[in-house]
Short mmCIF file of N, CA, C and O in Angstrom, two decimals:
data_model
loop_
_atom_site.label_atom_id
_atom_site.label_comp_id
_atom_site.label_asym_id
_atom_site.label_seq_id
_atom_site.Cartn_x
_atom_site.Cartn_y
_atom_site.Cartn_z
N MET A 1472 96.21 111.56 94.38
CA MET A 1472 97.51 110.96 94.57
C MET A 1472 97.89 110.19 93.31
O MET A 1472 97.07 109.50 92.72
N GLU A 1473 99.15 110.28 92.95
CA GLU A 1473 99.66 109.63 91.74
C GLU A 1473 100.10 108.20 91.99
O GLU A 1473 100.57 107.87 93.09
N ASN A 1474 99.97 107.37 90.96
CA ASN A 1474 100.57 106.05 90.99
C ASN A 1474 102.08 106.22 90.91
O ASN A 1474 102.58 107.25 90.46
N LEU A 1475 102.80 105.19 91.31
CA LEU A 1475 104.25 105.19 91.18
C LEU A 1475 104.63 104.06 90.24
O LEU A 1475 104.30 102.90 90.50
N TYR A 1476 105.31 104.42 89.16
CA TYR A 1476 105.79 103.41 88.22
C TYR A 1476 107.26 103.67 87.93
O TYR A 1476 107.64 104.77 87.58
N ILE A 1477 108.06 102.64 88.14
CA ILE A 1477 109.48 102.70 87.82
C ILE A 1477 109.77 101.51 86.92
O ILE A 1477 109.50 100.36 87.30
N LYS A 1478 110.31 101.79 85.77
CA LYS A 1478 110.63 100.74 84.81
C LYS A 1478 111.90 100.01 85.25
O LYS A 1478 112.87 100.63 85.69
N SER A 1479 111.88 98.69 85.11
CA SER A 1479 113.06 97.88 85.42
C SER A 1479 114.21 98.30 84.52
O SER A 1479 114.02 98.64 83.35
N TYR A 1480 115.42 98.26 85.08
CA TYR A 1480 116.58 98.69 84.31
C TYR A 1480 117.74 97.72 84.51
O TYR A 1480 118.36 97.68 85.58
N HIS A 1481 118.02 96.92 83.50
CA HIS A 1481 119.21 96.07 83.39
C HIS A 1481 119.60 95.32 84.65
O HIS A 1481 120.77 95.29 85.02
N GLY A 1482 118.67 94.71 85.33
CA GLY A 1482 119.00 93.93 86.50
C GLY A 1482 119.50 94.73 87.68
O GLY A 1482 120.01 94.18 88.64
N ILE A 1483 119.37 96.05 87.60
CA ILE A 1483 119.83 96.92 88.68
C ILE A 1483 118.63 97.51 89.42
O ILE A 1483 118.57 97.51 90.64
N ILE A 1484 117.69 98.01 88.65
CA ILE A 1484 116.49 98.64 89.20
C ILE A 1484 115.30 97.70 88.99
O ILE A 1484 115.03 97.28 87.87
N PRO A 1485 114.60 97.35 90.06
CA PRO A 1485 113.42 96.49 89.88
C PRO A 1485 112.24 97.28 89.31
O PRO A 1485 112.20 98.51 89.42
N LYS A 1486 111.32 96.56 88.72
CA LYS A 1486 110.07 97.19 88.28
C LYS A 1486 109.24 97.49 89.53
O LYS A 1486 109.11 96.65 90.42
N VAL A 1487 108.71 98.69 89.56
CA VAL A 1487 107.85 99.11 90.68
C VAL A 1487 106.54 99.62 90.10
O VAL A 1487 106.55 100.46 89.20
N LEU A 1488 105.44 99.09 90.60
CA LEU A 1488 104.13 99.56 90.19
C LEU A 1488 103.25 99.65 91.43
O LEU A 1488 102.86 98.63 91.99
N PHE A 1489 103.02 100.87 91.88
CA PHE A 1489 102.17 101.13 93.04
C PHE A 1489 100.92 101.85 92.55
O PHE A 1489 101.01 102.93 91.98
N ASP A 1490 99.76 101.28 92.79
CA ASP A 1490 98.49 101.83 92.33
C ASP A 1490 97.78 102.54 93.48
O ASP A 1490 97.35 101.89 94.45
N ALA A 1491 97.64 103.84 93.37
CA ALA A 1491 97.04 104.64 94.44
C ALA A 1491 95.54 104.39 94.59
O ALA A 1491 94.99 104.61 95.67
N LYS A 1492 94.88 103.95 93.53
CA LYS A 1492 93.43 103.69 93.61
C LYS A 1492 93.12 102.41 94.35
O LYS A 1492 92.22 102.36 95.17
N THR A 1493 93.89 101.35 94.06
CA THR A 1493 93.60 100.04 94.62
C THR A 1493 94.46 99.68 95.83
O THR A 1493 94.10 98.80 96.60
N GLY A 1494 95.61 100.33 95.97
CA GLY A 1494 96.55 99.97 97.02
C GLY A 1494 97.38 98.74 96.67
O GLY A 1494 98.14 98.24 97.49
N ASN A 1495 97.23 98.25 95.42
CA ASN A 1495 98.03 97.12 94.96
C ASN A 1495 99.42 97.61 94.58
O ASN A 1495 99.54 98.51 93.75
N CYS A 1496 100.44 97.01 95.17
CA CYS A 1496 101.80 97.45 94.96
C CYS A 1496 102.67 96.24 94.61
O CYS A 1496 102.53 95.18 95.23
N GLU A 1497 103.56 96.43 93.65
CA GLU A 1497 104.42 95.33 93.22
C GLU A 1497 105.84 95.83 93.03
O GLU A 1497 106.07 96.89 92.46
N ILE A 1498 106.79 95.01 93.50
CA ILE A 1498 108.21 95.23 93.24
C ILE A 1498 108.72 93.91 92.68
O ILE A 1498 108.58 92.86 93.34
N SER A 1499 109.28 93.94 91.47
CA SER A 1499 109.69 92.69 90.85
C SER A 1499 110.97 92.86 90.03
O SER A 1499 111.32 93.96 89.61
N GLY A 1500 111.66 91.75 89.83
CA GLY A 1500 112.89 91.74 89.04
C GLY A 1500 114.10 91.59 89.94
O GLY A 1500 114.09 90.80 90.88
N GLU A 1501 115.14 92.34 89.63
CA GLU A 1501 116.38 92.33 90.40
C GLU A 1501 116.62 93.72 90.98
O GLU A 1501 116.33 94.72 90.33
N SER A 1502 117.15 93.74 92.19
CA SER A 1502 117.34 95.03 92.86
C SER A 1502 118.75 95.17 93.40
O SER A 1502 119.13 94.49 94.37
N SER A 1503 119.52 96.04 92.76
CA SER A 1503 120.84 96.43 93.27
C SER A 1503 121.17 97.83 92.76
O SER A 1503 122.17 98.05 92.11
N PRO A 1504 120.28 98.80 93.06
CA PRO A 1504 120.50 100.16 92.57
C PRO A 1504 121.78 100.78 93.14
O PRO A 1504 122.16 100.48 94.28
N ALA A 1505 122.41 101.61 92.33
CA ALA A 1505 123.65 102.27 92.76
C ALA A 1505 123.39 103.14 94.00
O ALA A 1505 124.16 103.13 94.94
N ASP A 1506 122.31 103.91 93.98
CA ASP A 1506 121.96 104.76 95.11
C ASP A 1506 120.70 104.20 95.77
O ASP A 1506 119.60 104.72 95.59
N VAL A 1507 120.89 103.14 96.51
CA VAL A 1507 119.77 102.41 97.09
C VAL A 1507 118.98 103.27 98.06
O VAL A 1507 117.75 103.14 98.15
N LEU A 1508 119.63 104.17 98.78
CA LEU A 1508 118.92 105.02 99.74
C LEU A 1508 117.91 105.91 99.04
O LEU A 1508 116.76 106.03 99.47
N VAL A 1509 118.32 106.54 97.95
CA VAL A 1509 117.41 107.40 97.19
C VAL A 1509 116.29 106.57 96.57
O VAL A 1509 115.12 106.95 96.62
N PHE A 1510 116.66 105.43 95.99
CA PHE A 1510 115.65 104.58 95.34
C PHE A 1510 114.55 104.19 96.33
O PHE A 1510 113.36 104.39 96.07
N PHE A 1511 114.93 103.63 97.47
CA PHE A 1511 113.93 103.17 98.42
C PHE A 1511 113.26 104.32 99.16
O PHE A 1511 112.11 104.19 99.58
N GLN A 1512 113.92 105.48 99.29
CA GLN A 1512 113.26 106.62 99.92
C GLN A 1512 112.05 107.06 99.08
O GLN A 1512 111.03 107.44 99.63
N ASN A 1513 112.17 106.97 97.76
CA ASN A 1513 111.03 107.30 96.89
C ASN A 1513 109.85 106.36 97.17
O ASN A 1513 108.70 106.79 97.20
N LEU A 1514 110.15 105.08 97.37
CA LEU A 1514 109.09 104.11 97.67
C LEU A 1514 108.49 104.39 99.04
O LEU A 1514 107.26 104.39 99.21
N ASN A 1515 109.35 104.65 100.02
CA ASN A 1515 108.88 104.96 101.37
C ASN A 1515 107.99 106.20 101.37
O ASN A 1515 106.95 106.23 102.04
N ASN A 1516 108.41 107.22 100.64
CA ASN A 1516 107.62 108.45 100.56
C ASN A 1516 106.24 108.18 99.98
O ASN A 1516 105.24 108.75 100.43
N TRP A 1517 106.17 107.31 98.97
CA TRP A 1517 104.87 106.98 98.36
C TRP A 1517 103.98 106.32 99.40
O TRP A 1517 102.81 106.68 99.55
N PHE A 1518 104.53 105.33 100.13
CA PHE A 1518 103.73 104.66 101.15
C PHE A 1518 103.29 105.64 102.24
O PHE A 1518 102.13 105.61 102.67
N ASP A 1519 104.18 106.50 102.67
CA ASP A 1519 103.82 107.49 103.69
C ASP A 1519 102.66 108.37 103.22
O ASP A 1519 101.71 108.62 103.97
N GLU A 1520 102.75 108.84 101.98
CA GLU A 1520 101.68 109.68 101.44
C GLU A 1520 100.38 108.90 101.30
O GLU A 1520 99.30 109.40 101.64
N TYR A 1521 100.46 107.68 100.81
CA TYR A 1521 99.26 106.84 100.66
C TYR A 1521 98.58 106.63 102.02
O TYR A 1521 97.36 106.77 102.14
N ILE A 1522 99.38 106.30 103.01
CA ILE A 1522 98.84 106.04 104.34
C ILE A 1522 98.19 107.30 104.92
O ILE A 1522 97.13 107.24 105.53
N GLU A 1523 98.81 108.45 104.69
CA GLU A 1523 98.27 109.69 105.23
C GLU A 1523 97.03 110.18 104.47
O GLU A 1523 96.07 110.62 105.09
N ARG A 1524 97.06 110.10 103.16
CA ARG A 1524 95.99 110.68 102.35
C ARG A 1524 94.88 109.71 101.98
O ARG A 1524 93.70 110.06 102.05
N VAL A 1525 95.23 108.50 101.58
CA VAL A 1525 94.23 107.56 101.07
C VAL A 1525 93.67 106.69 102.19
O VAL A 1525 92.46 106.45 102.25
N LYS A 1526 94.55 106.20 103.03
CA LYS A 1526 94.15 105.37 104.18
C LYS A 1526 93.41 104.11 103.76
O LYS A 1526 92.57 103.60 104.49
N GLY A 1527 93.73 103.58 102.57
CA GLY A 1527 93.08 102.37 102.08
C GLY A 1527 93.91 101.14 102.35
O GLY A 1527 94.99 101.20 102.94
N PRO A 1528 93.40 99.98 101.91
CA PRO A 1528 94.16 98.74 102.07
C PRO A 1528 95.42 98.76 101.20
O PRO A 1528 95.45 99.41 100.15
N ILE A 1529 96.44 98.05 101.66
CA ILE A 1529 97.68 97.93 100.90
C ILE A 1529 97.96 96.44 100.71
O ILE A 1529 97.96 95.68 101.67
N SER A 1530 98.19 96.07 99.46
CA SER A 1530 98.60 94.71 99.13
C SER A 1530 99.93 94.81 98.40
O SER A 1530 99.99 95.28 97.26
N LEU A 1531 101.00 94.40 99.07
CA LEU A 1531 102.34 94.46 98.50
C LEU A 1531 102.76 93.08 98.03
O LEU A 1531 102.72 92.12 98.81
N THR A 1532 103.17 92.98 96.77
CA THR A 1532 103.70 91.74 96.22
C THR A 1532 105.16 91.97 95.85
O THR A 1532 105.48 92.88 95.10
N LEU A 1533 106.01 91.12 96.40
CA LEU A 1533 107.43 91.14 96.08
C LEU A 1533 107.73 89.89 95.26
O LEU A 1533 107.33 88.79 95.63
N ASN A 1534 108.39 90.10 94.13
CA ASN A 1534 108.75 88.99 93.27
C ASN A 1534 110.14 89.28 92.72
O ASN A 1534 110.30 89.64 91.56
N LEU A 1535 111.12 89.15 93.60
CA LEU A 1535 112.49 89.52 93.26
C LEU A 1535 113.34 88.27 93.05
O LEU A 1535 113.41 87.41 93.94
N SER A 1536 113.99 88.18 91.91
CA SER A 1536 114.88 87.05 91.66
C SER A 1536 116.22 87.26 92.34
O SER A 1536 116.95 86.32 92.60
N TYR A 1537 116.55 88.52 92.62
CA TYR A 1537 117.79 88.86 93.31
C TYR A 1537 117.65 90.23 93.95
O TYR A 1537 117.02 91.13 93.39
N PHE A 1538 118.22 90.39 95.14
CA PHE A 1538 118.36 91.71 95.76
C PHE A 1538 119.60 91.69 96.62
O PHE A 1538 119.92 90.70 97.27
N ASN A 1539 120.33 92.82 96.60
CA ASN A 1539 121.57 92.90 97.38
C ASN A 1539 121.24 93.26 98.83
O ASN A 1539 120.09 93.51 99.19
N THR A 1540 122.28 93.29 99.65
CA THR A 1540 122.11 93.56 101.08
C THR A 1540 121.48 94.93 101.33
O THR A 1540 120.61 95.08 102.19
N SER A 1541 121.90 95.93 100.57
CA SER A 1541 121.33 97.27 100.74
C SER A 1541 119.85 97.29 100.39
O SER A 1541 119.05 97.94 101.07
N SER A 1542 119.48 96.56 99.34
CA SER A 1542 118.06 96.47 98.97
C SER A 1542 117.28 95.74 100.06
O SER A 1542 116.12 96.09 100.33
N SER A 1543 117.90 94.75 100.69
CA SER A 1543 117.24 94.05 101.78
C SER A 1543 116.87 95.01 102.90
O SER A 1543 115.77 94.95 103.45
N ARG A 1544 117.78 95.94 103.19
CA ARG A 1544 117.49 96.96 104.22
C ARG A 1544 116.34 97.88 103.77
O ARG A 1544 115.51 98.27 104.57
N GLY A 1545 116.34 98.21 102.48
CA GLY A 1545 115.26 99.04 101.95
C GLY A 1545 113.91 98.35 102.03
O GLY A 1545 112.90 98.96 102.38
N ILE A 1546 113.90 97.06 101.71
CA ILE A 1546 112.66 96.28 101.80
C ILE A 1546 112.19 96.22 103.25
O ILE A 1546 111.00 96.37 103.54
N PHE A 1547 113.14 96.01 104.16
CA PHE A 1547 112.78 95.94 105.57
C PHE A 1547 112.13 97.24 106.04
O PHE A 1547 111.15 97.22 106.79
N LYS A 1548 112.66 98.37 105.59
CA LYS A 1548 112.06 99.66 105.97
C LYS A 1548 110.61 99.74 105.50
O LYS A 1548 109.73 100.21 106.24
N ILE A 1549 110.35 99.27 104.28
CA ILE A 1549 108.97 99.25 103.77
C ILE A 1549 108.10 98.38 104.69
O ILE A 1549 106.99 98.77 105.05
N LEU A 1550 108.61 97.22 105.05
CA LEU A 1550 107.83 96.32 105.92
C LEU A 1550 107.53 96.97 107.26
O LEU A 1550 106.44 96.79 107.81
N THR A 1551 108.48 97.74 107.80
CA THR A 1551 108.22 98.41 109.08
C THR A 1551 107.16 99.51 108.93
O THR A 1551 106.36 99.71 109.84
N ILE A 1552 107.17 100.20 107.80
CA ILE A 1552 106.13 101.19 107.52
C ILE A 1552 104.77 100.52 107.47
O ILE A 1552 103.79 101.00 108.06
N LEU A 1553 104.70 99.38 106.79
CA LEU A 1553 103.44 98.65 106.66
C LEU A 1553 102.99 98.09 108.01
O LEU A 1553 101.79 98.10 108.32
N LYS A 1554 103.92 97.62 108.82
CA LYS A 1554 103.56 97.11 110.15
C LYS A 1554 102.98 98.22 111.01
O LYS A 1554 101.96 98.04 111.68
N LYS A 1555 103.61 99.38 110.98
CA LYS A 1555 103.11 100.53 111.75
C LYS A 1555 101.69 100.90 111.30
O LYS A 1555 100.82 101.18 112.13
N TYR A 1556 101.45 100.87 110.00
CA TYR A 1556 100.12 101.16 109.46
C TYR A 1556 99.12 100.10 109.93
O TYR A 1556 98.00 100.44 110.32
N GLN A 1557 99.54 98.85 109.92
CA GLN A 1557 98.66 97.76 110.35
C GLN A 1557 98.29 97.92 111.83
O GLN A 1557 97.13 97.78 112.21
N VAL A 1558 99.26 98.25 112.65
CA VAL A 1558 99.02 98.44 114.09
C VAL A 1558 98.04 99.58 114.32
O VAL A 1558 97.21 99.53 115.22
N ALA A 1559 98.09 100.60 113.45
CA ALA A 1559 97.19 101.75 113.56
C ALA A 1559 95.80 101.45 112.98
O ALA A 1559 94.94 102.32 112.96
N GLY A 1560 95.60 100.22 112.49
CA GLY A 1560 94.28 99.83 111.99
C GLY A 1560 94.19 99.67 110.49
O GLY A 1560 93.13 99.35 109.96
N GLY A 1561 95.29 99.91 109.78
CA GLY A 1561 95.28 99.76 108.32
C GLY A 1561 95.29 98.30 107.90
O GLY A 1561 95.82 97.44 108.60
N GLU A 1562 94.69 98.05 106.75
CA GLU A 1562 94.66 96.69 106.20
C GLU A 1562 95.90 96.48 105.33
O GLU A 1562 96.12 97.21 104.38
N VAL A 1563 96.70 95.47 105.68
CA VAL A 1563 97.96 95.21 104.99
C VAL A 1563 98.07 93.73 104.66
O VAL A 1563 97.83 92.88 105.53
N LYS A 1564 98.46 93.45 103.42
CA LYS A 1564 98.73 92.08 103.00
C LYS A 1564 100.06 92.10 102.24
O LYS A 1564 100.25 92.93 101.34
N VAL A 1565 100.97 91.21 102.60
CA VAL A 1565 102.26 91.11 101.91
C VAL A 1565 102.42 89.70 101.39
O VAL A 1565 102.28 88.72 102.14
N THR A 1566 102.72 89.59 100.10
CA THR A 1566 102.99 88.31 99.46
C THR A 1566 104.37 88.40 98.85
O THR A 1566 104.69 89.36 98.15
N TRP A 1567 105.19 87.38 99.13
CA TRP A 1567 106.57 87.39 98.63
C TRP A 1567 106.80 86.10 97.86
O TRP A 1567 106.77 85.01 98.43
N HIS A 1568 107.05 86.22 96.58
CA HIS A 1568 107.36 85.09 95.71
C HIS A 1568 108.87 84.89 95.67
O HIS A 1568 109.63 85.86 95.69
N TYR A 1569 109.29 83.63 95.61
CA TYR A 1569 110.72 83.35 95.55
C TYR A 1569 110.93 82.06 94.75
O TYR A 1569 110.02 81.23 94.61
N ASP A 1570 112.14 81.89 94.25
CA ASP A 1570 112.52 80.66 93.55
C ASP A 1570 112.64 79.56 94.59
O ASP A 1570 113.43 79.67 95.53
N GLU A 1571 111.88 78.49 94.44
CA GLU A 1571 111.85 77.45 95.46
C GLU A 1571 113.21 76.78 95.68
O GLU A 1571 113.42 76.14 96.71
N ASP A 1572 114.14 76.94 94.76
CA ASP A 1572 115.49 76.39 94.92
C ASP A 1572 116.43 77.35 95.66
O ASP A 1572 117.57 76.99 95.94
N ASP A 1573 115.96 78.54 95.95
CA ASP A 1573 116.80 79.55 96.60
C ASP A 1573 116.53 79.58 98.10
O ASP A 1573 115.74 80.39 98.60
N GLN A 1574 117.20 78.70 98.82
CA GLN A 1574 117.01 78.58 100.26
C GLN A 1574 117.43 79.85 101.00
O GLN A 1574 116.83 80.23 102.00
N ASP A 1575 118.48 80.51 100.50
CA ASP A 1575 118.93 81.75 101.15
C ASP A 1575 117.85 82.82 101.12
O ASP A 1575 117.62 83.52 102.11
N MET A 1576 117.18 82.96 99.97
CA MET A 1576 116.11 83.96 99.88
C MET A 1576 114.95 83.59 100.79
O MET A 1576 114.38 84.45 101.47
N TYR A 1577 114.61 82.32 100.82
CA TYR A 1577 113.53 81.86 101.70
C TYR A 1577 113.83 82.25 103.15
O TYR A 1577 112.97 82.78 103.85
N GLU A 1578 115.06 81.98 103.59
CA GLU A 1578 115.43 82.31 104.96
C GLU A 1578 115.43 83.82 105.20
O GLU A 1578 115.06 84.28 106.28
N GLU A 1579 115.82 84.59 104.18
CA GLU A 1579 115.79 86.06 104.29
C GLU A 1579 114.35 86.55 104.47
O GLU A 1579 114.08 87.44 105.28
N ILE A 1580 113.43 85.95 103.75
CA ILE A 1580 112.01 86.33 103.87
C ILE A 1580 111.51 86.03 105.29
O ILE A 1580 110.84 86.87 105.91
N ILE A 1581 111.84 84.85 105.78
CA ILE A 1581 111.43 84.47 107.14
C ILE A 1581 112.01 85.46 108.16
O ILE A 1581 111.31 85.94 109.05
N ASP A 1582 113.29 85.77 108.01
CA ASP A 1582 113.94 86.72 108.92
C ASP A 1582 113.27 88.09 108.87
O ASP A 1582 113.00 88.71 109.91
N GLN A 1583 113.01 88.58 107.66
CA GLN A 1583 112.37 89.90 107.52
C GLN A 1583 111.00 89.89 108.19
O GLN A 1583 110.63 90.84 108.88
N SER A 1584 110.24 88.83 107.97
CA SER A 1584 108.91 88.72 108.56
C SER A 1584 108.99 88.71 110.08
O SER A 1584 108.23 89.42 110.76
N ASP A 1585 109.92 87.93 110.62
CA ASP A 1585 110.06 87.82 112.07
C ASP A 1585 110.48 89.15 112.70
O ASP A 1585 109.89 89.59 113.69
N VAL A 1586 111.49 89.78 112.13
CA VAL A 1586 112.01 91.02 112.73
C VAL A 1586 111.00 92.16 112.59
O VAL A 1586 110.82 92.96 113.52
N ALA A 1587 110.33 92.24 111.46
CA ALA A 1587 109.33 93.30 111.26
C ALA A 1587 108.02 92.99 111.99
O ALA A 1587 107.15 93.85 112.10
N GLU A 1588 107.89 91.74 112.45
CA GLU A 1588 106.67 91.28 113.11
C GLU A 1588 105.46 91.48 112.21
O GLU A 1588 104.40 91.95 112.63
N LEU A 1589 105.65 91.11 110.94
CA LEU A 1589 104.60 91.27 109.93
C LEU A 1589 104.43 89.94 109.22
O LEU A 1589 105.39 89.35 108.73
N SER A 1590 103.21 89.47 109.16
CA SER A 1590 102.91 88.22 108.47
C SER A 1590 103.11 88.39 106.96
O SER A 1590 102.61 89.34 106.37
N ILE A 1591 103.87 87.45 106.38
CA ILE A 1591 104.13 87.47 104.95
C ILE A 1591 103.72 86.13 104.36
O ILE A 1591 104.14 85.07 104.86
N LEU A 1592 102.89 86.16 103.33
CA LEU A 1592 102.54 84.95 102.60
C LEU A 1592 103.71 84.63 101.68
O LEU A 1592 104.02 85.43 100.78
N ILE A 1593 104.37 83.51 101.90
CA ILE A 1593 105.54 83.13 101.12
C ILE A 1593 105.12 82.11 100.08
O ILE A 1593 104.58 81.06 100.40
N VAL A 1594 105.35 82.46 98.80
CA VAL A 1594 104.87 81.64 97.69
C VAL A 1594 106.03 81.23 96.80
O VAL A 1594 106.68 82.10 96.20
N PRO A 1595 106.31 79.93 96.72
CA PRO A 1595 107.38 79.50 95.81
C PRO A 1595 106.93 79.62 94.35
O PRO A 1595 105.78 79.33 94.03
N ASN A 1596 107.85 80.10 93.52
CA ASN A 1596 107.58 80.13 92.08
C ASN A 1596 107.82 78.74 91.54
O ASN A 1596 108.92 78.21 91.66
N LEU A 1597 106.82 78.13 90.98
CA LEU A 1597 106.96 76.80 90.42
C LEU A 1597 107.31 76.92 88.95
O LEU A 1597 106.64 77.60 88.19
N ILE A 1598 108.39 76.26 88.58
CA ILE A 1598 108.86 76.37 87.18
C ILE A 1598 108.36 75.20 86.38
O ILE A 1598 108.26 74.11 86.79
#
């Protein structure tokens, strides 16, 4: 299975680095892709393949300074995939970094965690 690497692009596309050997996955930067469905479907497909073929632990780190509403839906879909894997016995850890002054993002993280029923370690970025 291949790693997934997407280079960040001008505050539109976040950096994505998913390691198939370790299960360490990171999404960072800003996310407001023009075709958000296609962008996040690629990420979902990677997770689906990893879960089916590798069946290893997954550690997802989110470190987004900004994401639009469509990206929020894409992130939520990833969280639901990870929750389903966890319920089936997979090891899942999610860490979400945020700017401690961004109360809206903090509340979005809490909401995503509650609705997906997935525990998320919320870590403020200290400047």
